[in-house]
Short mmCIF file of N, CA and C in Angstrom, two decimals:
data_model
loop_
_atom_site.label_atom_id
_atom_site.label_comp_id
_atom_site.label_asym_id
_atom_site.label_seq_id
_atom_site.Cartn_x
_atom_site.Cartn_y
_atom_site.Cartn_z
N UNK A 1308 0.85 -1.16 0.00
CA UNK A 1308 0.00 0.00 0.00
C UNK A 1308 0.90 1.23 0.00
N UNK A 1309 0.55 2.22 -0.75
CA UNK A 1309 1.38 3.42 -0.83
C UNK A 1309 1.27 4.23 0.45
N UNK A 1310 2.30 5.05 0.69
CA UNK A 1310 2.34 5.84 1.91
C UNK A 1310 1.59 7.15 1.79
N UNK A 1311 1.12 7.49 0.60
CA UNK A 1311 0.39 8.76 0.45
C UNK A 1311 -0.95 8.66 1.18
N UNK A 1312 -1.43 9.78 1.67
CA UNK A 1312 -2.73 9.78 2.35
C UNK A 1312 -3.84 9.92 1.32
N UNK A 1313 -4.91 9.23 1.59
CA UNK A 1313 -6.05 9.22 0.68
C UNK A 1313 -7.16 10.08 1.26
N UNK A 1314 -7.87 10.75 0.41
CA UNK A 1314 -9.05 11.47 0.85
C UNK A 1314 -10.16 10.45 1.06
N UNK A 1315 -11.16 10.76 1.86
CA UNK A 1315 -12.23 9.78 2.11
C UNK A 1315 -12.91 9.27 0.83
N UNK A 1316 -12.98 10.08 -0.19
CA UNK A 1316 -13.61 9.63 -1.43
C UNK A 1316 -12.75 8.62 -2.16
N UNK A 1317 -11.43 8.65 -1.93
CA UNK A 1317 -10.53 7.73 -2.62
C UNK A 1317 -10.33 6.42 -1.86
N UNK A 1318 -10.76 6.35 -0.63
CA UNK A 1318 -10.58 5.15 0.19
C UNK A 1318 -11.56 4.07 -0.27
N UNK A 1319 -11.04 2.95 -0.68
CA UNK A 1319 -11.89 1.84 -1.12
C UNK A 1319 -11.99 0.82 0.01
N UNK A 1320 -12.89 -0.12 -0.13
CA UNK A 1320 -13.07 -1.15 0.88
C UNK A 1320 -11.81 -2.00 1.00
N UNK A 1321 -11.12 -2.22 -0.09
CA UNK A 1321 -9.87 -3.00 -0.06
C UNK A 1321 -8.82 -2.27 0.77
N UNK A 1322 -8.70 -0.95 0.59
CA UNK A 1322 -7.75 -0.16 1.38
C UNK A 1322 -8.11 -0.21 2.86
N UNK A 1323 -9.40 -0.15 3.17
CA UNK A 1323 -9.86 -0.19 4.56
C UNK A 1323 -9.51 -1.53 5.21
N UNK A 1324 -9.79 -2.61 4.52
CA UNK A 1324 -9.48 -3.95 5.04
C UNK A 1324 -7.98 -4.11 5.22
N UNK A 1325 -7.20 -3.60 4.26
CA UNK A 1325 -5.75 -3.69 4.35
C UNK A 1325 -5.24 -2.94 5.58
N UNK A 1326 -5.77 -1.77 5.84
CA UNK A 1326 -5.35 -1.00 7.02
C UNK A 1326 -5.74 -1.69 8.32
N UNK A 1327 -6.95 -2.24 8.37
CA UNK A 1327 -7.40 -2.92 9.58
C UNK A 1327 -6.54 -4.14 9.86
N UNK A 1328 -6.26 -4.95 8.84
CA UNK A 1328 -5.46 -6.15 9.05
C UNK A 1328 -4.01 -5.81 9.36
N UNK A 1329 -3.51 -4.70 8.81
CA UNK A 1329 -2.12 -4.32 9.05
C UNK A 1329 -1.94 -3.75 10.45
N UNK A 1330 -2.82 -2.89 10.88
CA UNK A 1330 -2.69 -2.23 12.18
C UNK A 1330 -3.46 -2.95 13.28
N UNK A 1331 -4.60 -3.52 12.95
CA UNK A 1331 -5.43 -4.20 13.94
C UNK A 1331 -6.44 -3.26 14.57
N UNK A 1332 -7.54 -3.82 15.04
CA UNK A 1332 -8.59 -3.08 15.72
C UNK A 1332 -8.96 -3.85 16.98
N UNK A 1333 -9.08 -3.14 18.09
CA UNK A 1333 -9.49 -3.75 19.36
C UNK A 1333 -10.76 -3.07 19.82
N UNK A 1334 -11.77 -3.88 20.14
CA UNK A 1334 -13.04 -3.36 20.64
C UNK A 1334 -13.30 -4.02 21.99
N UNK A 1335 -13.43 -3.20 23.01
CA UNK A 1335 -13.76 -3.67 24.36
C UNK A 1335 -15.09 -3.08 24.78
N UNK A 1336 -15.90 -3.88 25.43
CA UNK A 1336 -17.18 -3.35 25.88
C UNK A 1336 -17.77 -4.16 27.01
N UNK A 1337 -18.58 -3.52 27.80
CA UNK A 1337 -19.31 -4.18 28.88
C UNK A 1337 -20.78 -3.85 28.72
N UNK A 1338 -21.62 -4.87 28.78
CA UNK A 1338 -23.06 -4.69 28.68
C UNK A 1338 -23.68 -5.34 29.92
N UNK A 1339 -24.48 -4.59 30.63
CA UNK A 1339 -25.14 -5.12 31.82
C UNK A 1339 -26.63 -4.80 31.75
N UNK A 1340 -27.44 -5.84 31.98
CA UNK A 1340 -28.89 -5.67 32.04
C UNK A 1340 -29.29 -5.87 33.50
N UNK A 1341 -29.90 -4.85 34.07
CA UNK A 1341 -30.30 -4.97 35.47
C UNK A 1341 -31.73 -4.47 35.65
N UNK A 1342 -32.39 -5.05 36.62
CA UNK A 1342 -33.75 -4.66 36.97
C UNK A 1342 -33.77 -4.41 38.47
N UNK A 1343 -34.21 -3.25 38.88
CA UNK A 1343 -34.31 -2.84 40.28
C UNK A 1343 -32.97 -3.05 40.99
N UNK A 1344 -31.91 -2.68 40.33
CA UNK A 1344 -30.59 -2.76 40.94
C UNK A 1344 -29.98 -4.15 40.99
N UNK A 1345 -30.64 -5.15 40.41
CA UNK A 1345 -30.11 -6.52 40.40
C UNK A 1345 -29.64 -6.83 38.98
N UNK A 1346 -28.34 -7.17 38.85
CA UNK A 1346 -27.80 -7.51 37.54
C UNK A 1346 -28.34 -8.87 37.09
N UNK A 1347 -29.03 -8.88 35.96
CA UNK A 1347 -29.56 -10.12 35.42
C UNK A 1347 -28.62 -10.72 34.38
N UNK A 1348 -27.93 -9.87 33.65
CA UNK A 1348 -27.05 -10.34 32.57
C UNK A 1348 -25.88 -9.38 32.46
N UNK A 1349 -24.70 -9.93 32.39
CA UNK A 1349 -23.50 -9.12 32.24
C UNK A 1349 -22.62 -9.74 31.17
N UNK A 1350 -22.27 -8.97 30.15
CA UNK A 1350 -21.42 -9.44 29.06
C UNK A 1350 -20.17 -8.58 28.99
N UNK A 1351 -19.03 -9.23 28.87
CA UNK A 1351 -17.78 -8.52 28.66
C UNK A 1351 -17.26 -8.96 27.30
N UNK A 1352 -17.03 -7.98 26.44
CA UNK A 1352 -16.64 -8.26 25.07
C UNK A 1352 -15.23 -7.75 24.83
N UNK A 1353 -14.36 -8.62 24.34
CA UNK A 1353 -13.03 -8.26 23.91
C UNK A 1353 -12.86 -8.82 22.50
N UNK A 1354 -12.86 -7.95 21.52
CA UNK A 1354 -12.78 -8.37 20.13
C UNK A 1354 -11.53 -7.79 19.50
N UNK A 1355 -10.74 -8.64 18.88
CA UNK A 1355 -9.52 -8.21 18.18
C UNK A 1355 -9.65 -8.64 16.73
N UNK A 1356 -9.49 -7.67 15.84
CA UNK A 1356 -9.49 -7.96 14.40
C UNK A 1356 -8.12 -7.56 13.88
N UNK A 1357 -7.37 -8.54 13.42
CA UNK A 1357 -6.02 -8.29 12.90
C UNK A 1357 -5.58 -9.50 12.09
N UNK A 1358 -4.55 -9.30 11.30
CA UNK A 1358 -3.98 -10.44 10.58
C UNK A 1358 -3.20 -11.28 11.59
N UNK A 1359 -2.89 -12.52 11.25
CA UNK A 1359 -2.13 -13.38 12.14
C UNK A 1359 -0.75 -12.78 12.41
N UNK A 1360 -0.16 -12.21 11.39
CA UNK A 1360 1.16 -11.59 11.54
C UNK A 1360 1.12 -10.43 12.54
N UNK A 1361 0.11 -9.59 12.44
CA UNK A 1361 -0.02 -8.45 13.36
C UNK A 1361 -0.29 -8.94 14.78
N UNK A 1362 -1.13 -9.95 14.93
CA UNK A 1362 -1.43 -10.50 16.25
C UNK A 1362 -0.17 -11.05 16.90
N UNK A 1363 0.64 -11.77 16.15
CA UNK A 1363 1.88 -12.32 16.68
C UNK A 1363 2.85 -11.21 17.06
N UNK A 1364 2.90 -10.16 16.24
CA UNK A 1364 3.81 -9.04 16.50
C UNK A 1364 3.48 -8.37 17.83
N UNK A 1365 2.20 -8.27 18.18
CA UNK A 1365 1.78 -7.63 19.42
C UNK A 1365 1.63 -8.61 20.58
N UNK A 1366 1.97 -9.87 20.36
CA UNK A 1366 1.96 -10.85 21.43
C UNK A 1366 0.58 -11.35 21.81
N UNK A 1367 -0.37 -11.28 20.90
CA UNK A 1367 -1.72 -11.78 21.18
C UNK A 1367 -1.70 -13.30 21.08
N UNK A 1368 -2.16 -13.96 22.13
CA UNK A 1368 -2.20 -15.42 22.15
C UNK A 1368 -3.37 -15.90 21.30
N UNK A 1369 -3.07 -16.74 20.34
CA UNK A 1369 -4.10 -17.28 19.46
C UNK A 1369 -4.71 -18.52 20.11
N UNK A 1370 -6.00 -18.76 19.88
CA UNK A 1370 -6.68 -19.87 20.57
C UNK A 1370 -5.99 -21.22 20.40
N UNK A 1371 -5.53 -21.55 19.22
CA UNK A 1371 -4.94 -22.86 19.00
C UNK A 1371 -3.57 -22.98 19.70
N UNK A 1372 -2.91 -21.87 20.00
CA UNK A 1372 -1.68 -21.94 20.78
C UNK A 1372 -1.99 -22.36 22.21
N UNK A 1373 -3.11 -21.88 22.76
CA UNK A 1373 -3.52 -22.27 24.11
C UNK A 1373 -3.91 -23.74 24.13
N UNK A 1374 -4.58 -24.21 23.09
CA UNK A 1374 -5.04 -25.59 23.04
C UNK A 1374 -3.87 -26.56 22.99
N UNK A 1375 -2.80 -26.18 22.29
CA UNK A 1375 -1.65 -27.07 22.16
C UNK A 1375 -0.95 -27.29 23.50
N UNK A 1376 -0.95 -26.29 24.39
CA UNK A 1376 -0.26 -26.39 25.66
C UNK A 1376 -1.09 -27.08 26.73
N UNK A 1377 -2.42 -27.08 26.58
CA UNK A 1377 -3.28 -27.70 27.58
C UNK A 1377 -3.21 -29.21 27.47
N UNK A 1378 -3.10 -29.90 28.61
CA UNK A 1378 -3.12 -31.36 28.55
C UNK A 1378 -4.51 -31.85 28.13
N UNK A 1379 -4.50 -32.89 27.38
CA UNK A 1379 -5.78 -33.43 26.90
C UNK A 1379 -6.27 -34.50 27.87
N UNK A 1380 -7.47 -34.31 28.34
CA UNK A 1380 -8.09 -35.28 29.24
C UNK A 1380 -9.20 -35.97 28.46
N UNK A 1381 -8.92 -37.18 28.07
CA UNK A 1381 -9.89 -37.95 27.31
C UNK A 1381 -10.42 -39.05 28.20
N UNK A 1382 -11.69 -39.02 28.42
CA UNK A 1382 -12.31 -40.06 29.23
C UNK A 1382 -13.04 -41.01 28.32
N UNK A 1383 -12.76 -42.28 28.48
CA UNK A 1383 -13.49 -43.26 27.67
C UNK A 1383 -14.73 -43.70 28.43
N UNK A 1384 -15.83 -43.60 27.79
CA UNK A 1384 -17.09 -44.00 28.41
C UNK A 1384 -17.48 -45.35 27.83
N UNK A 1385 -17.36 -46.35 28.66
CA UNK A 1385 -17.72 -47.70 28.23
C UNK A 1385 -19.23 -47.88 28.19
N UNK A 1386 -19.66 -48.79 27.37
CA UNK A 1386 -21.09 -49.10 27.29
C UNK A 1386 -21.48 -49.99 28.46
N UNK A 1387 -22.50 -49.57 29.16
CA UNK A 1387 -22.99 -50.37 30.28
C UNK A 1387 -24.29 -51.05 29.86
N UNK A 1388 -24.35 -52.31 30.18
CA UNK A 1388 -25.55 -53.07 29.83
C UNK A 1388 -26.21 -53.62 31.05
#
């Protein structure tokens, strides 16, 4: 991608996607539903949109890296008659 700055009219969807994947976007949010001061539902959202290369550069742990390190506990369930 060229280093020149683009005016908003010149920015295409391809340029936008390229910038997002190159730099990354982080969205954090908290949503709470409460009635009469009692929390009924609480959601915490952490969303990262980036290329794999960008994620690795910033040290973001990818899900499959966590899975590889976790010991696998496989329980065999025998058929009972």
